[in-house]
mmCIF file of C-alpha atoms and ligand atoms in Angstrom:
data_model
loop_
_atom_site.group_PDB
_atom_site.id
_atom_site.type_symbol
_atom_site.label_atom_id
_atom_site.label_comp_id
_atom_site.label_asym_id
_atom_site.label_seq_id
_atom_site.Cartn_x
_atom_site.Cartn_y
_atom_site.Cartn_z
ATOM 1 C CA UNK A 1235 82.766 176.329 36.955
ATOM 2 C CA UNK A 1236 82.269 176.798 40.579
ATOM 3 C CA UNK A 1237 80.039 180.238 41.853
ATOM 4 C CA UNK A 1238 82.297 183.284 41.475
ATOM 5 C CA UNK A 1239 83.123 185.011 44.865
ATOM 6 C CA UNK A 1240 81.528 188.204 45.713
ATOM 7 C CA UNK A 1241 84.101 190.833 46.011
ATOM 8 C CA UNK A 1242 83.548 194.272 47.436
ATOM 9 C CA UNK A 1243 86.413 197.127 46.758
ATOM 10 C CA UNK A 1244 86.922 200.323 49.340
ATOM 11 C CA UNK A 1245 88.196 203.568 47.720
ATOM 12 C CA UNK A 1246 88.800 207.021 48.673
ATOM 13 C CA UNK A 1247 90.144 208.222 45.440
ATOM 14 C CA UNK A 1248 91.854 207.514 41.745
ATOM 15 C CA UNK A 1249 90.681 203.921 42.140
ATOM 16 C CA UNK A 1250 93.119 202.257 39.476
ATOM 17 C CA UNK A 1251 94.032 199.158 41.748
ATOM 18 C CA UNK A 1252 90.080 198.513 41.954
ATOM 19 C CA UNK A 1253 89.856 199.328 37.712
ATOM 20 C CA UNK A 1254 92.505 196.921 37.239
ATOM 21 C CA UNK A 1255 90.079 194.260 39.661
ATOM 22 C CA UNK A 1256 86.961 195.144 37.561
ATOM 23 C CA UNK A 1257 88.789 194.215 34.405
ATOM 24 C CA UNK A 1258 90.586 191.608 35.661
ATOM 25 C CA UNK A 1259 86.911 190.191 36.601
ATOM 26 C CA UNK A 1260 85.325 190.764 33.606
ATOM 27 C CA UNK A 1261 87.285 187.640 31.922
ATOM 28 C CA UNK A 1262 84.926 184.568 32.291
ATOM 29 C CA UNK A 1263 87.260 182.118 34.037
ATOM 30 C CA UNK A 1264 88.315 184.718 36.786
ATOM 31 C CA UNK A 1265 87.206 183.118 39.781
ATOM 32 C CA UNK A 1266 85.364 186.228 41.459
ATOM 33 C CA UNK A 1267 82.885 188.818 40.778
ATOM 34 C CA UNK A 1268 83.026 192.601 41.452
ATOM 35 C CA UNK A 1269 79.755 193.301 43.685
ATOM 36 C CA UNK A 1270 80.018 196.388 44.646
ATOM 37 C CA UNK A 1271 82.218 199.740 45.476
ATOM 38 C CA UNK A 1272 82.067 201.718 48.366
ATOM 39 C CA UNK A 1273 84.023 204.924 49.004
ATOM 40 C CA UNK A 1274 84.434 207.081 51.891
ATOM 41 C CA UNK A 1275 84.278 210.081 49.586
ATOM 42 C CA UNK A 1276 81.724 211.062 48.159
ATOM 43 C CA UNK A 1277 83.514 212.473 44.562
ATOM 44 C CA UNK A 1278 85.987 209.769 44.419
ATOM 45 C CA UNK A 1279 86.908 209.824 40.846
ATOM 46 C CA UNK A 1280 86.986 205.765 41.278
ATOM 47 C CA UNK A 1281 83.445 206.011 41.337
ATOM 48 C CA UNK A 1282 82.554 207.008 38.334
ATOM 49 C CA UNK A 1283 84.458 203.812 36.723
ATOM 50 C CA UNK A 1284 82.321 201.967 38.530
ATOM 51 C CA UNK A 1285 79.214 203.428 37.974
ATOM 52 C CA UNK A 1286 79.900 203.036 34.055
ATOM 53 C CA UNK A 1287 80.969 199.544 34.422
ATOM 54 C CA UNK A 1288 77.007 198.488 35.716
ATOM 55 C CA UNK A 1289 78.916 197.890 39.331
ATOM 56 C CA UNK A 1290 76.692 199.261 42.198
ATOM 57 C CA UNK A 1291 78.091 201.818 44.680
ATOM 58 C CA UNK A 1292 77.662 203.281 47.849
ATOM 59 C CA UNK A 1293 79.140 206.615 49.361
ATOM 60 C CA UNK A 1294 79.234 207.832 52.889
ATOM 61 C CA UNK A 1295 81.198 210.518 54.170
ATOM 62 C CA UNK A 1296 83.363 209.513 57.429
ATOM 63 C CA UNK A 1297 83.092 213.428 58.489
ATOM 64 C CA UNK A 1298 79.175 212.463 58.938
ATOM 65 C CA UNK A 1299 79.505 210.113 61.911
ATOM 66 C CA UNK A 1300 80.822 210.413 65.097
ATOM 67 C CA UNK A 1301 83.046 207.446 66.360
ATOM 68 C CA UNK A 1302 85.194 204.940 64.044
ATOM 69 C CA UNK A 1303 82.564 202.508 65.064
ATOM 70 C CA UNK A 1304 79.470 204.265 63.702
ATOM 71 C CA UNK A 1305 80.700 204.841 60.493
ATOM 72 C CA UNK A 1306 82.088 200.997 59.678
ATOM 73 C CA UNK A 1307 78.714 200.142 60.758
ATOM 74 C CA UNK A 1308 77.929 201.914 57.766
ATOM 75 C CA UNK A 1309 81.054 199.614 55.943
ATOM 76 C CA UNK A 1310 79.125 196.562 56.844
ATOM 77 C CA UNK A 1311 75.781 197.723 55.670
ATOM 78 C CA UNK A 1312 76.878 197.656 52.037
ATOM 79 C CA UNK A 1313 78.862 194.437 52.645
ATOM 80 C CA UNK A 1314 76.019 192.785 53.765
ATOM 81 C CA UNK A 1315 73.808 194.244 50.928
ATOM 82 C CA UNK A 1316 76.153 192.940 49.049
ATOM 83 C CA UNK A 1317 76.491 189.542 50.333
ATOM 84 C CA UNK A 1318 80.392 190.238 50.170
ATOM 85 C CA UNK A 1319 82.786 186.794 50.323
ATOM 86 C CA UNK A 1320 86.044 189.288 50.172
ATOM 87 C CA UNK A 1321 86.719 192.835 50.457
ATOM 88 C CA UNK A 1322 89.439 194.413 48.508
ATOM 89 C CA UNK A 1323 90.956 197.874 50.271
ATOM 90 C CA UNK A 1324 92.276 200.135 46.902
ATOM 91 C CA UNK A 1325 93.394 202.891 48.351
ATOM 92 C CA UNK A 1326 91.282 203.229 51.181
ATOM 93 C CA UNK A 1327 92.559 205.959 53.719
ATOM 94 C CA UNK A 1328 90.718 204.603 56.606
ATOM 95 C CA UNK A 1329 91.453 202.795 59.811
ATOM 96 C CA UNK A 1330 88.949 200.354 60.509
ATOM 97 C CA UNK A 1331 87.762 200.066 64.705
ATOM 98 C CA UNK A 1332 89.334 196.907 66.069
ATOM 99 C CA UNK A 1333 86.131 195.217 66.287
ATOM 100 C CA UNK A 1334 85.296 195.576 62.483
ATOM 101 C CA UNK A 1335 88.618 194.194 61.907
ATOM 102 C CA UNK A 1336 88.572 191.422 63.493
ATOM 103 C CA UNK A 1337 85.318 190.619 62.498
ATOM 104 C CA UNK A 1338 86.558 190.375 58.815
ATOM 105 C CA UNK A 1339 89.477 189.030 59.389
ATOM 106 C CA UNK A 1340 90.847 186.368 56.610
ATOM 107 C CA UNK A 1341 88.100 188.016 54.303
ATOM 108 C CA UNK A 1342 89.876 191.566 53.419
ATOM 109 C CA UNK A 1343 92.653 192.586 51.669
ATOM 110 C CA UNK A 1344 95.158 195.278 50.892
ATOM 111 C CA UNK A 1345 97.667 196.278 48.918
ATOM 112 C CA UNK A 1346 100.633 198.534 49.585
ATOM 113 C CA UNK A 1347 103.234 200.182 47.282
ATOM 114 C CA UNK A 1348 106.122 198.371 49.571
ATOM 115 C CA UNK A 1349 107.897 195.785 49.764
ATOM 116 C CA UNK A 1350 106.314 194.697 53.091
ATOM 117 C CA UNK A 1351 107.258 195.016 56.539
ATOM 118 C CA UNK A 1352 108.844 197.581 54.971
ATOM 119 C CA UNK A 1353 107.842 201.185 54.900
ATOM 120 C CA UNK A 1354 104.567 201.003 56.386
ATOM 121 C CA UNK A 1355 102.256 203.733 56.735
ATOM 122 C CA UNK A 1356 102.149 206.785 54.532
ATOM 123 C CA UNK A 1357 104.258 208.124 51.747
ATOM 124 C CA UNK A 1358 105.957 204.606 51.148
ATOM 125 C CA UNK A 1359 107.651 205.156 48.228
ATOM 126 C CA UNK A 1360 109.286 208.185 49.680
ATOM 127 C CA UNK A 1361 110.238 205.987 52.875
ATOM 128 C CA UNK A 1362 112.228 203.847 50.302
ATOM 129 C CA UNK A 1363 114.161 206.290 48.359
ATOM 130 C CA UNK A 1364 115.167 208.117 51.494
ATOM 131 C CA UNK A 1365 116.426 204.555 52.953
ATOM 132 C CA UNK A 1366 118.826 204.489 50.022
ATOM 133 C CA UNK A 1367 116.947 200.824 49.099
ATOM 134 C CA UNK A 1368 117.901 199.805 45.303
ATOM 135 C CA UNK A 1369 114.355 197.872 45.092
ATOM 136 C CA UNK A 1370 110.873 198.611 46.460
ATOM 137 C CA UNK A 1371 107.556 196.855 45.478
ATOM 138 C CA UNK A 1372 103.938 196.661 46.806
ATOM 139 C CA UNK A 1373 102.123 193.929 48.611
ATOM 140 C CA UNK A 1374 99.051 192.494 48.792
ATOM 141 C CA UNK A 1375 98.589 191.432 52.232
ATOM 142 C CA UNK A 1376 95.557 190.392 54.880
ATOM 143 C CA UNK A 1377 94.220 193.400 56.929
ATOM 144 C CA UNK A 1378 94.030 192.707 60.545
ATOM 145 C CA UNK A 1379 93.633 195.024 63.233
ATOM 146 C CA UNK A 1380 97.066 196.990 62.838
ATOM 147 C CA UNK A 1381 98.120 198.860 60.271
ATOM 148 C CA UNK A 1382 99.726 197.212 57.054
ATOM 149 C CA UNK A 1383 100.809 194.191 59.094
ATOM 150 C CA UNK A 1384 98.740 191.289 58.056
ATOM 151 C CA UNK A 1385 100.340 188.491 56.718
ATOM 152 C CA UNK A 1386 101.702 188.580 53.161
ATOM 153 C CA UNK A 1387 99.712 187.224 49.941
ATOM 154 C CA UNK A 1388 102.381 188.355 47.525
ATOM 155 C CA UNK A 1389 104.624 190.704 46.366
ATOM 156 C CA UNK A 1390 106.210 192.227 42.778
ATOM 157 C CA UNK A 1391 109.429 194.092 43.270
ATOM 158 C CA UNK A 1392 110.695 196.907 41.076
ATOM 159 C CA UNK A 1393 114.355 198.294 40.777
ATOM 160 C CA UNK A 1394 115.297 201.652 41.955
ATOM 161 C CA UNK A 1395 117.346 203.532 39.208
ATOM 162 C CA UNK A 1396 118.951 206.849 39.861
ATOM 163 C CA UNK A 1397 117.372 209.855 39.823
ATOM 164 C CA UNK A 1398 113.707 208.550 40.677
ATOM 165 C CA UNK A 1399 111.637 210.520 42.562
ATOM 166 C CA UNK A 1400 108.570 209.439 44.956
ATOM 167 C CA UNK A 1401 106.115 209.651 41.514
ATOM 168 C CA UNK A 1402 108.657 207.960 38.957
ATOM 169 C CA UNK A 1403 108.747 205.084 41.850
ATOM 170 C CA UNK A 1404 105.224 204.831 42.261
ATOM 171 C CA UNK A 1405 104.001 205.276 38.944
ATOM 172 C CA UNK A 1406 106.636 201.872 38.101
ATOM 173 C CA UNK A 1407 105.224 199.916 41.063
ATOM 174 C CA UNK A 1408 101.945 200.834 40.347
ATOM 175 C CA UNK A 1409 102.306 199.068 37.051
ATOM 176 C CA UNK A 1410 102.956 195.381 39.570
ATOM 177 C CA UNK A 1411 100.049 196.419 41.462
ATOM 178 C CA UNK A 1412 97.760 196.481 38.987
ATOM 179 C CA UNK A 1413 98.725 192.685 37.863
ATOM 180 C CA UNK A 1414 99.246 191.831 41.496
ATOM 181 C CA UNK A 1415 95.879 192.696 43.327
ATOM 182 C CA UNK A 1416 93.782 190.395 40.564
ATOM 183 C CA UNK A 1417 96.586 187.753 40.595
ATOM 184 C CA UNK A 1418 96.371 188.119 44.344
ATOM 185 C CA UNK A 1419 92.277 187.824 44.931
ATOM 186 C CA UNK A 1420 92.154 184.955 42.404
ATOM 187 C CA UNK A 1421 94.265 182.597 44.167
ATOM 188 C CA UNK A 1422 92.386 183.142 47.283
ATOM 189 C CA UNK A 1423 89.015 182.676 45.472
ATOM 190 C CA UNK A 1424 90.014 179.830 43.657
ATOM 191 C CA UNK A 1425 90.846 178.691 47.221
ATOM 192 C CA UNK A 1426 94.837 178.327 46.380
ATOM 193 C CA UNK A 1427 95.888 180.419 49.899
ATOM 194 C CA UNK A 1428 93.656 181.325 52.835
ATOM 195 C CA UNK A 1429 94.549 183.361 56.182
ATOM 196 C CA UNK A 1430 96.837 181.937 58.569
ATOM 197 C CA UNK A 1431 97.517 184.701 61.201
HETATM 198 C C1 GRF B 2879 98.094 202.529 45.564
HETATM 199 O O1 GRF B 2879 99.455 202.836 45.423
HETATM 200 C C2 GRF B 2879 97.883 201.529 46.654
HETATM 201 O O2 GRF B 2879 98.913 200.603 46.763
HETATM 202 C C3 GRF B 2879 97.850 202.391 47.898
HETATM 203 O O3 GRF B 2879 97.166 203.551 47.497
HETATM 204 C C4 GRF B 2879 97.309 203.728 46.094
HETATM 205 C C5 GRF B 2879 95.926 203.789 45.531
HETATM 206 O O4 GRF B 2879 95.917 204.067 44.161
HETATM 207 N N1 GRF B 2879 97.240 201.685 48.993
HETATM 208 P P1 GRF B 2879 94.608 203.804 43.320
HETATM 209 O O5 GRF B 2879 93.494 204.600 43.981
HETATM 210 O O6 GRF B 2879 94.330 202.333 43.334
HETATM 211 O O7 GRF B 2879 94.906 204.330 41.951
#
């Protein structure tokens, strides 16, 4: 088969969307390979799934540099150690600087537990149920410059049923996301879609 892709993944925290992409990788057809992990904080439990799956990781705490700029200079130092193809965001709570967007560009990813332009921002799933929707989802989309806005890569949608709250609702799309983020990087490392912004 053709080389793997090199795949980086961002954290800040649980880290299940980027467990579900180191499993998902771990199969020997999947078309990428999980490089590396780097979180903004320090005791991201995320890490430590990492660390025990052999994947090498990086920590730096935002609070320890003083413009946006300074510390995704420290972003692109592990990329580039790296040799990342493709960057996976799982639950990174960070806004990159403009430049550093741009600069990757139609190489990053995120996903988001909406159904896309919908309910942007935080506390989606909350957004939803207080729209009265009867179906939400998550997205995996492109990251450009502005928040959750990037063009679509695909979505899973979930029903609504009475009586959910914000977790019963998250904790059923997170079930999609975790089949949609390595369903969603494996197209575009096989090639199968590419950014079009
Ligand atoms: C997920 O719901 C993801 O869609 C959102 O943040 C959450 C992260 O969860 N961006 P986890 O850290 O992947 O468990």
């Amino acid at each position: 088969m053709t080389t793997k892709k090199r795949v980086a993944i961002l954290i800040s925290g649980r880290g299940s969307n980027m467990a579900a992409l180191i499993e998902a990788a771990k199969a020997p057809d999947y078309p990428a390979q999980i490089v590396g992990v780097f979180s903004n904080k320090p005791d991201a439990p995320g890490l430590d799934f990492a660390r025990k799956n052999n994947i090498p990781t990086a920590s730096v705490s935002h609070r320890d540099y003083a413009s946006r700029e300074a510390f995704d200079a420290e972003i692109e130092k592990a990329l580039t150690n790296w040799a990342a193809d493709f960057v996976c965001l799982a639950g990174f709570m960070r806004i990159f600087s403009t430049e550093f967007a741009q600069r990757w560009t139609g190489r990053i990813l995120n996903i988001h537990p909406s159904l896309l332009p919908k309910y942007k921002g935080l506390h989606p799933q909350q957004q939803a149920l207080n729209a009265h929707e009867s179906e939400s989802g998550c997205t995996v989309h492109w990251v450009t410059a502005e928040l959750d806005a990037g063009p679509t890569i695909l979505q899973r949608r979930v029903p609504i049923l009475s009586g959910d709250t914000a977790e019963t609702l998250a904790a059923r799309i997170l079930v999609e996301e975790h089949r949609a983020y390595p369903e969603a990087l494996a197209k575009l490392a096989r090639g199968e879609v590419a950014y079009a912004g």
